[in-house]
Short mmCIF file of C-alpha atoms in Angstrom, two decimals:
data_model
loop_
_atom_site.label_atom_id
_atom_site.label_comp_id
_atom_site.label_asym_id
_atom_site.label_seq_id
_atom_site.Cartn_x
_atom_site.Cartn_y
_atom_site.Cartn_z
CA MET A 1 -28.38 -6.46 52.26
CA SER A 2 -26.74 -8.82 49.79
CA SER A 3 -29.96 -10.24 48.39
CA LYS A 4 -29.52 -11.50 44.88
CA VAL A 5 -32.23 -10.39 42.50
CA THR A 6 -33.59 -13.60 41.01
CA ILE A 7 -35.76 -13.47 37.92
CA GLY A 8 -38.19 -16.20 38.88
CA SER A 9 -40.39 -17.64 36.19
CA ASP A 10 -43.16 -17.64 38.74
CA ILE A 11 -44.99 -14.32 39.07
CA GLY A 12 -45.85 -15.22 42.65
CA GLN A 13 -42.15 -15.67 43.45
CA ALA A 14 -41.35 -12.28 41.96
CA ARG A 15 -44.19 -10.67 43.90
CA ARG A 16 -42.95 -12.20 47.15
CA ALA A 17 -39.41 -11.00 46.41
CA VAL A 18 -40.69 -7.45 45.87
CA GLU A 19 -42.65 -7.59 49.12
CA GLN A 20 -39.55 -8.76 50.99
CA LEU A 21 -37.37 -6.04 49.46
CA ARG A 22 -39.99 -3.41 50.20
CA MET A 23 -40.06 -4.57 53.82
CA GLU A 24 -36.25 -4.46 54.02
CA ALA A 25 -36.13 -0.98 52.52
CA GLY A 26 -38.61 0.24 55.10
CA ILE A 27 -36.57 -0.88 58.11
CA ASP A 28 -35.38 2.10 60.11
CA ARG A 29 -31.64 2.43 60.19
CA VAL A 30 -29.99 2.72 63.60
CA LYS A 31 -26.61 4.40 63.88
CA VAL A 32 -23.70 2.04 64.55
CA SER A 33 -22.74 3.82 67.77
CA LYS A 34 -26.20 3.23 69.23
CA ALA A 35 -26.58 -0.34 67.94
CA ALA A 36 -23.08 -1.34 69.07
CA GLY A 37 -23.65 0.23 72.48
CA ASP A 38 -27.01 -1.53 72.89
CA LEU A 39 -25.56 -4.90 71.88
CA LEU A 40 -22.58 -4.59 74.22
CA GLN A 41 -24.83 -3.53 77.10
CA PHE A 42 -27.21 -6.45 76.50
CA CYS A 43 -24.35 -8.95 76.38
CA THR A 44 -22.69 -7.71 79.56
CA GLU A 45 -26.03 -7.60 81.41
CA GLN A 46 -27.02 -11.11 80.35
CA ALA A 47 -23.53 -12.56 80.87
CA LYS A 48 -24.29 -13.92 84.32
CA SER A 49 -27.25 -15.93 83.04
CA ASP A 50 -25.42 -17.27 79.98
CA PRO A 51 -24.80 -21.03 80.36
CA PHE A 52 -21.90 -20.86 77.89
CA LEU A 53 -20.05 -18.44 80.17
CA VAL A 54 -21.21 -19.47 83.62
CA GLY A 55 -21.77 -23.18 83.07
CA ILE A 56 -24.65 -25.39 84.12
CA PRO A 57 -24.62 -26.62 87.74
CA ALA A 58 -24.06 -30.38 87.93
CA ALA A 59 -27.36 -30.96 89.77
CA THR A 60 -29.52 -29.68 86.92
CA ASN A 61 -27.37 -30.96 84.04
CA PRO A 62 -29.32 -33.84 82.40
CA PHE A 63 -26.28 -34.97 80.42
CA LYS A 64 -23.76 -35.41 83.19
CA GLU A 65 -22.11 -38.76 83.66
CA LYS A 66 -24.09 -40.97 86.10
CA LYS A 67 -21.57 -43.78 86.43
CA PRO A 68 -17.92 -43.50 85.52
CA CYS A 69 -16.71 -45.86 82.77
CA ALA A 70 -14.44 -48.77 83.71
CA ILE A 71 -12.15 -50.45 81.23
CA LEU A 72 -12.20 -54.17 81.81
CA MET B 1 -35.84 0.27 45.87
CA PRO B 2 -33.01 1.28 43.55
CA VAL B 3 -34.09 2.93 40.32
CA PRO B 4 -33.37 0.42 37.53
CA SER B 5 -31.09 1.52 34.73
CA ARG B 6 -30.55 -0.03 31.37
CA GLY B 7 -27.18 -1.61 31.97
CA ALA B 8 -23.84 0.13 32.12
CA ARG B 9 -23.86 3.52 30.45
CA LEU B 10 -21.10 5.73 29.14
CA LEU B 11 -22.19 9.35 28.85
CA THR B 12 -20.43 10.75 25.80
CA PRO B 13 -21.28 13.83 23.79
CA SER B 14 -22.98 12.96 20.52
CA PRO B 15 -20.77 14.07 17.61
CA SER B 16 -23.66 15.49 15.57
CA THR B 17 -25.76 17.37 18.09
CA GLY B 18 -23.24 17.79 20.93
CA GLU B 19 -25.86 16.61 23.42
CA ARG B 20 -24.86 13.95 25.87
CA MET B 21 -26.34 10.61 24.95
CA ALA B 22 -26.03 7.28 26.66
CA ALA B 23 -23.75 4.89 24.79
CA PRO B 24 -23.23 1.34 26.06
CA ALA B 25 -20.20 1.25 28.35
CA PRO B 26 -17.49 -1.34 27.77
CA ASP B 27 -17.57 -4.52 29.82
CA PRO B 28 -15.00 -5.03 32.55
CA GLN B 29 -11.57 -5.92 31.24
CA PHE B 30 -11.76 -9.02 33.40
CA VAL B 31 -13.55 -10.34 36.46
CA LEU B 32 -11.83 -12.06 39.38
CA ARG B 33 -13.83 -14.89 40.89
CA GLY B 34 -12.83 -17.06 43.79
CA ALA B 35 -13.00 -14.69 46.74
CA ARG B 36 -15.63 -17.11 48.16
CA SER B 37 -17.44 -14.41 50.10
CA ALA B 38 -18.36 -10.74 49.73
CA VAL B 39 -15.39 -8.49 48.91
CA HIS B 40 -15.04 -5.61 51.36
CA ALA B 41 -11.52 -4.26 50.74
CA LEU B 42 -9.31 -3.78 47.69
CA HIS B 43 -5.79 -2.47 47.20
CA PHE B 44 -3.44 -2.48 44.23
CA CYS B 45 0.26 -2.95 44.80
CA ASP B 46 3.44 -3.86 42.95
CA GLY B 47 4.69 -7.33 43.61
CA ALA B 48 8.22 -8.61 43.29
CA GLN B 49 9.81 -8.34 39.82
CA GLY B 50 7.36 -5.64 38.86
CA ARG B 51 4.33 -7.96 38.71
CA PRO B 52 1.21 -5.92 39.38
CA LEU B 53 -0.93 -7.36 42.16
CA LEU B 54 -4.41 -6.76 43.53
CA LEU B 55 -5.16 -7.51 47.16
CA SER B 56 -8.71 -8.22 48.26
CA GLY B 57 -10.23 -8.66 51.70
CA SER B 58 -13.32 -10.79 52.09
CA LEU B 59 -16.22 -11.18 54.48
CA HIS B 60 -14.84 -14.49 55.78
CA GLY B 61 -11.53 -12.98 56.81
CA LEU B 62 -9.39 -14.01 53.85
CA VAL B 63 -6.95 -11.73 52.07
CA HIS B 64 -6.40 -12.89 48.48
CA VAL B 65 -3.33 -11.80 46.57
CA TRP B 66 -4.34 -11.77 42.90
CA SER B 67 -1.90 -11.69 40.00
CA LEU B 68 -3.17 -9.30 37.36
CA GLN B 69 -1.30 -11.23 34.68
CA THR B 70 -2.65 -14.71 35.36
CA ARG B 71 -5.84 -13.38 37.00
CA ARG B 72 -5.63 -16.08 39.65
CA PRO B 73 -4.93 -15.85 43.36
CA LEU B 74 -1.24 -16.25 44.11
CA ALA B 75 -1.74 -16.55 47.85
CA THR B 76 -4.44 -16.52 50.49
CA LEU B 77 -3.78 -15.01 53.90
CA ASP B 78 -5.99 -16.10 56.76
CA GLY B 79 -5.31 -13.88 59.74
CA HIS B 80 -8.60 -12.60 61.01
CA GLY B 81 -10.27 -15.72 62.31
CA GLY B 82 -13.19 -15.73 59.92
CA GLN B 83 -14.08 -12.09 60.63
CA CYS B 84 -14.49 -9.62 57.78
CA VAL B 85 -11.40 -7.80 56.48
CA THR B 86 -12.44 -4.17 56.14
CA TRP B 87 -9.24 -2.41 55.02
CA LEU B 88 -6.00 -3.21 53.24
CA HIS B 89 -2.96 -1.05 52.68
CA THR B 90 0.60 -1.70 51.61
CA LEU B 91 3.53 0.28 52.96
CA PRO B 92 5.68 1.90 50.28
CA TRP B 93 8.93 0.29 51.49
CA GLY B 94 9.28 -3.44 51.14
CA PRO B 95 6.41 -5.90 50.80
CA GLN B 96 4.55 -5.15 54.02
CA LEU B 97 0.78 -5.34 54.21
CA LEU B 98 -1.63 -3.90 56.74
CA SER B 99 -5.00 -5.60 57.13
CA GLN B 100 -7.79 -4.49 59.43
CA GLY B 101 -10.47 -6.94 60.47
CA ARG B 102 -13.70 -7.06 62.42
CA ASP B 103 -11.89 -9.25 64.95
CA LEU B 104 -10.55 -5.92 66.34
CA LYS B 105 -7.07 -6.63 65.04
CA LEU B 106 -4.91 -4.71 62.61
CA CYS B 107 -2.24 -7.10 61.32
CA LEU B 108 1.10 -6.22 59.77
CA TRP B 109 2.17 -8.93 57.32
CA ASP B 110 5.57 -9.65 55.88
CA LEU B 111 5.06 -10.75 52.29
CA GLU B 112 8.71 -11.04 51.32
CA GLU B 113 9.49 -13.85 48.86
CA GLY B 114 6.97 -16.52 49.70
CA ARG B 115 6.53 -15.58 53.34
CA ASN B 116 2.99 -15.00 54.56
CA ALA B 117 3.42 -14.21 58.21
CA VAL B 118 1.92 -11.72 60.62
CA VAL B 119 4.84 -9.87 62.18
CA ASP B 120 2.89 -7.44 64.34
CA THR B 121 -0.64 -6.76 65.56
CA VAL B 122 -2.37 -3.60 66.72
CA CYS B 123 -5.40 -4.25 68.91
CA LEU B 124 -8.32 -2.03 68.06
CA GLU B 125 -10.82 -0.94 70.64
CA SER B 126 -13.72 0.25 68.55
CA VAL B 127 -16.39 -2.18 67.37
CA GLY B 128 -17.40 0.12 64.54
CA PHE B 129 -16.66 -0.19 60.83
CA CYS B 130 -14.33 2.78 60.45
CA ARG B 131 -11.33 2.00 58.26
CA ALA B 132 -7.87 3.03 59.44
CA SER B 133 -5.59 5.48 57.66
CA VAL B 134 -1.81 5.53 57.28
CA LEU B 135 0.68 8.37 56.85
CA ALA B 136 3.81 6.64 55.66
CA GLU B 137 6.82 8.83 56.40
CA ALA B 138 9.69 6.44 56.94
CA PRO B 139 10.10 2.79 57.86
CA ARG B 140 11.28 3.76 61.32
CA ARG B 141 8.43 6.14 62.07
CA TRP B 142 5.00 6.14 60.47
CA MET B 143 1.53 7.06 61.66
CA LEU B 144 -1.68 5.12 61.90
CA ALA B 145 -5.09 6.59 62.68
CA VAL B 146 -7.71 4.22 64.04
CA PRO B 147 -11.06 4.69 65.79
CA GLY B 148 -10.40 4.85 69.51
CA ARG B 149 -11.90 3.34 72.63
CA GLY B 150 -14.47 6.06 73.20
CA SER B 151 -17.32 6.06 70.73
CA ASP B 152 -16.33 9.42 69.21
CA GLU B 153 -12.55 9.19 69.58
CA VAL B 154 -9.81 8.76 67.01
CA GLN B 155 -6.50 7.33 68.17
CA VAL B 156 -3.34 8.25 66.26
CA LEU B 157 -0.46 5.85 66.87
CA GLU B 158 3.16 5.97 65.88
CA LEU B 159 4.44 2.73 64.48
CA PRO B 160 6.30 0.45 64.69
CA SER B 161 6.61 1.47 68.34
CA LYS B 162 2.79 1.51 68.74
CA THR B 163 2.96 4.52 71.02
CA SER B 164 0.00 6.86 71.09
CA VAL B 165 0.69 10.21 69.44
CA SER B 166 -2.73 11.73 70.01
CA CYS B 167 -6.19 10.84 71.13
CA LEU B 168 -8.53 13.12 69.21
CA LYS B 169 -11.67 13.49 71.27
CA PRO B 170 -14.26 16.08 70.25
CA ALA B 171 -15.63 18.54 72.81
CA ALA B 172 -18.51 17.27 74.92
CA GLY B 173 -21.14 19.37 73.20
CA ALA B 174 -20.02 18.61 69.65
CA ARG B 175 -22.14 15.44 69.31
CA LEU B 176 -20.38 14.26 66.20
CA GLY B 177 -21.10 10.61 66.83
CA MET B 178 -18.80 7.79 65.81
CA PRO B 179 -15.99 8.44 63.33
CA MET B 180 -16.94 6.70 60.07
CA CYS B 181 -13.91 7.36 57.85
CA LEU B 182 -10.42 8.76 58.35
CA GLN B 183 -7.69 10.25 56.18
CA LEU B 184 -4.29 11.25 57.53
CA TRP B 185 -2.55 13.87 55.47
CA GLN B 186 0.59 15.93 55.51
CA ALA B 187 0.69 19.04 53.37
CA GLU B 188 3.98 19.94 51.66
CA SER B 189 3.88 23.44 53.11
CA SER B 190 3.70 22.48 56.78
CA PRO B 191 5.24 19.55 58.65
CA ARG B 192 2.22 19.16 60.96
CA PRO B 193 0.15 16.10 60.12
CA LEU B 194 -3.57 16.66 59.72
CA LEU B 195 -6.48 14.22 60.00
CA LEU B 196 -9.73 14.46 58.08
CA ALA B 197 -12.54 12.55 59.78
CA GLY B 198 -16.11 11.99 58.65
CA TYR B 199 -18.60 11.42 61.44
CA GLU B 200 -22.00 9.86 62.03
CA ASP B 201 -23.78 13.19 62.16
CA GLY B 202 -22.75 13.88 58.57
CA SER B 203 -20.01 16.39 59.27
CA LEU B 204 -16.33 16.46 58.37
CA ALA B 205 -13.71 17.66 60.83
CA LEU B 206 -10.11 18.61 60.11
CA TRP B 207 -7.89 17.86 63.11
CA ASP B 208 -4.40 19.07 63.85
CA VAL B 209 -2.90 15.83 65.15
CA SER B 210 -0.11 17.33 67.27
CA ALA B 211 -2.21 20.11 68.77
CA ARG B 212 -5.17 17.71 69.25
CA LYS B 213 -7.72 20.26 68.24
CA VAL B 214 -10.19 20.74 65.43
CA CYS B 215 -8.97 23.26 62.84
CA SER B 216 -12.22 23.27 60.97
CA ARG B 217 -15.56 21.49 60.87
CA VAL B 218 -18.24 21.56 58.21
CA ALA B 219 -21.64 19.89 57.91
CA CYS B 220 -21.69 18.05 54.58
CA HIS B 221 -24.43 15.47 54.78
CA SER B 222 -27.67 14.77 56.60
CA GLU B 223 -26.77 11.09 56.99
CA PRO B 224 -23.54 9.49 58.28
CA VAL B 225 -20.49 10.05 56.08
CA MET B 226 -19.65 6.61 54.64
CA GLY B 227 -16.42 7.42 52.80
CA LEU B 228 -14.16 10.23 51.73
CA ALA B 229 -11.45 10.77 49.14
CA LEU B 230 -8.85 13.52 49.26
CA ASP B 231 -6.88 14.99 46.36
CA PRO B 232 -3.83 16.41 48.15
CA ARG B 233 -2.54 18.22 45.05
CA ARG B 234 -5.66 20.34 44.66
CA ALA B 235 -6.49 20.38 48.41
CA ARG B 236 -9.98 19.27 47.48
CA GLY B 237 -11.96 16.19 48.25
CA VAL B 238 -15.31 14.48 48.02
CA SER B 239 -17.38 12.54 50.51
CA GLY B 240 -20.26 10.11 50.16
CA SER B 241 -22.88 9.13 52.68
CA ALA B 242 -26.03 7.08 53.20
CA GLU B 243 -28.05 9.73 51.36
CA LYS B 244 -28.19 10.57 47.63
CA ALA B 245 -25.72 13.46 47.48
CA LEU B 246 -21.95 13.57 47.16
CA ALA B 247 -20.32 16.61 48.76
CA VAL B 248 -17.27 18.25 47.20
CA TRP B 249 -15.22 20.33 49.62
CA SER B 250 -11.94 22.21 49.61
CA LEU B 251 -9.30 22.98 52.19
CA GLU B 252 -8.71 26.72 51.99
CA GLY B 253 -5.09 27.36 52.87
CA GLN B 254 -5.11 23.78 54.17
CA GLN B 255 -6.81 24.99 57.32
CA ALA B 256 -10.46 25.74 56.61
CA LEU B 257 -12.87 23.21 55.21
CA GLN B 258 -15.49 24.57 52.87
CA VAL B 259 -18.20 22.79 50.89
CA CYS B 260 -17.86 23.74 47.20
CA GLY B 261 -20.89 21.91 45.95
CA THR B 262 -22.99 18.78 46.05
CA HIS B 263 -23.78 16.25 43.36
CA GLU B 264 -27.05 14.37 43.53
CA LEU B 265 -27.03 10.70 42.54
CA THR B 266 -29.92 8.56 41.34
CA ASN B 267 -29.94 6.21 44.32
CA PRO B 268 -28.88 6.71 47.93
CA GLY B 269 -25.90 5.09 49.57
CA ILE B 270 -22.22 5.23 48.77
CA ALA B 271 -19.93 2.66 50.38
CA ASP B 272 -16.56 3.93 49.14
CA LEU B 273 -15.00 6.53 46.85
CA LYS B 274 -11.54 6.85 45.34
CA ILE B 275 -9.79 9.46 43.23
CA ARG B 276 -7.35 8.13 40.65
CA PRO B 277 -3.70 8.99 41.45
CA ASP B 278 -3.47 11.35 38.45
CA SER B 279 -6.46 13.31 39.89
CA LYS B 280 -8.50 12.97 36.70
CA ILE B 281 -11.21 10.45 37.58
CA LEU B 282 -13.41 9.77 40.62
CA ALA B 283 -15.11 6.42 41.17
CA THR B 284 -17.90 5.73 43.68
CA ALA B 285 -19.09 2.37 44.99
CA GLY B 286 -22.86 2.37 45.41
CA TRP B 287 -25.34 0.45 47.49
CA ASP B 288 -27.42 0.28 44.30
CA HIS B 289 -24.86 -2.20 42.83
CA ARG B 290 -23.37 0.43 40.51
CA VAL B 291 -19.96 2.04 40.18
CA ARG B 292 -20.22 5.65 39.04
CA VAL B 293 -17.29 7.35 37.34
CA PHE B 294 -16.90 11.13 37.26
CA GLN B 295 -14.41 13.59 35.85
CA TRP B 296 -12.89 14.81 39.12
CA ARG B 297 -12.11 18.39 38.11
CA THR B 298 -15.66 19.24 37.06
CA MET B 299 -17.69 16.40 38.66
CA ARG B 300 -19.11 15.65 35.24
CA PRO B 301 -20.63 12.14 35.19
CA LEU B 302 -18.75 9.92 32.76
CA ALA B 303 -20.09 6.40 33.21
CA VAL B 304 -22.40 4.23 35.26
CA LEU B 305 -21.06 0.68 35.48
CA ALA B 306 -23.89 -1.74 36.22
CA PHE B 307 -22.09 -5.07 36.34
CA HIS B 308 -22.52 -6.26 39.92
CA SER B 309 -25.61 -7.89 41.37
CA ALA B 310 -25.06 -6.78 44.96
CA THR B 311 -23.76 -3.73 46.86
CA VAL B 312 -20.38 -2.56 45.67
CA HIS B 313 -18.41 -2.34 48.90
CA CYS B 314 -15.08 -0.98 47.68
CA VAL B 315 -13.28 0.54 44.71
CA ALA B 316 -9.57 0.96 44.09
CA PHE B 317 -7.36 2.56 41.43
CA ASP B 318 -4.07 1.38 40.03
CA ALA B 319 -1.17 3.69 39.25
CA ALA B 320 -1.67 2.58 35.63
CA GLY B 321 -5.33 3.63 35.69
CA LEU B 322 -7.10 0.30 36.23
CA LEU B 323 -10.25 0.47 38.35
CA ALA B 324 -11.28 -2.47 40.51
CA ALA B 325 -14.64 -2.85 42.26
CA GLY B 326 -15.44 -5.43 44.93
CA SER B 327 -19.00 -6.42 45.64
CA GLY B 328 -21.30 -8.47 47.82
CA ASP B 329 -21.76 -10.82 44.85
CA GLN B 330 -18.23 -12.13 45.63
CA ARG B 331 -16.78 -10.84 42.36
CA ILE B 332 -14.11 -8.26 41.66
CA SER B 333 -14.56 -6.43 38.37
CA VAL B 334 -11.52 -4.75 36.85
CA TRP B 335 -12.10 -1.95 34.33
CA SER B 336 -9.84 -0.02 32.04
CA LEU B 337 -11.59 3.30 31.43
CA TYR B 338 -10.01 6.51 30.18
CA PRO B 339 -6.45 5.23 30.49
CA PRO B 340 -4.09 7.98 31.68
CA THR B 341 -2.07 9.38 28.78
#
């Protein structure tokens, strides 16, 4: 939405910018209530398989500590 | 794609023929830079010792307090954890600031003499973008309307106690959608507070807050209502939406909403509208990067200000007649047009 209109010296650049803007203008708008509801539903459904929330079991974690450090 | 226009235009009648011709509009009086991200909220207020101040809320959660004399930020308030600040309002008594953010918090700040502290927080339950509205009666009892937990609900709270006065939920079959903009209002004639709400389905509803029922509902737009501005003196207002038309409506006897007329703009999408406190001028913030200025009484177009290079997210008026516009290009332009006499 906040795309700055750049006046490129290159015609090709300008053409690509117009194509991009045309594509953005053609995107169908979804109402906030529907989009917010869909996003919340997706997040709550996928929460159990989210490693940031659930954590990775120690057996499959490739980065877990093999040997504890000892300070000599 | 927005229709290009040849720079800012001031539409003045030509002295010889009387026809309206486009004269170049004046540049902004000054431009405030340094918000560091898109500006989504603006509010003028009076600082201590009568210094005029402008408050701005940015996409990265900062509230900047700008001095209009030095044109530099006096203070920066960081209270929304990097989430966009969508609404700012100052309470008429003492230097207290309300800021609403996308972090689902509405913060009450104490800005007395060098202090920049959050004294209270209201937790919001709606993940939408609807800005809150305040009816400031007295320091001990004032009202705040916010979007509620349910997707079509509006919650009216009494502050500072934060008790719920009303939960305004439309009837099941109404299908209004999410509330998009709110305006609390108390007419001089009756002590009952009213709430004007614009909804996703493009309609406006007038609620009686105490009775919790809709007094009147009118379909204004075919797209969601993005913003509304009410002139309490004339009991008239105007609303803008994602489409090209502005709708002007009146409150007959302060009970019945009625659309008086529509005004078609060149490009679709209005993010915000404000009526100047003296009820003479209306300013609209457009998705097409332009601020449009109208004579409020007649809706005659006065000027098209094409300064910004991104969506204008918010406009605000000063008591002295200054107009400020905040945009996605991270700049705040301040204009002095048609100063009130």
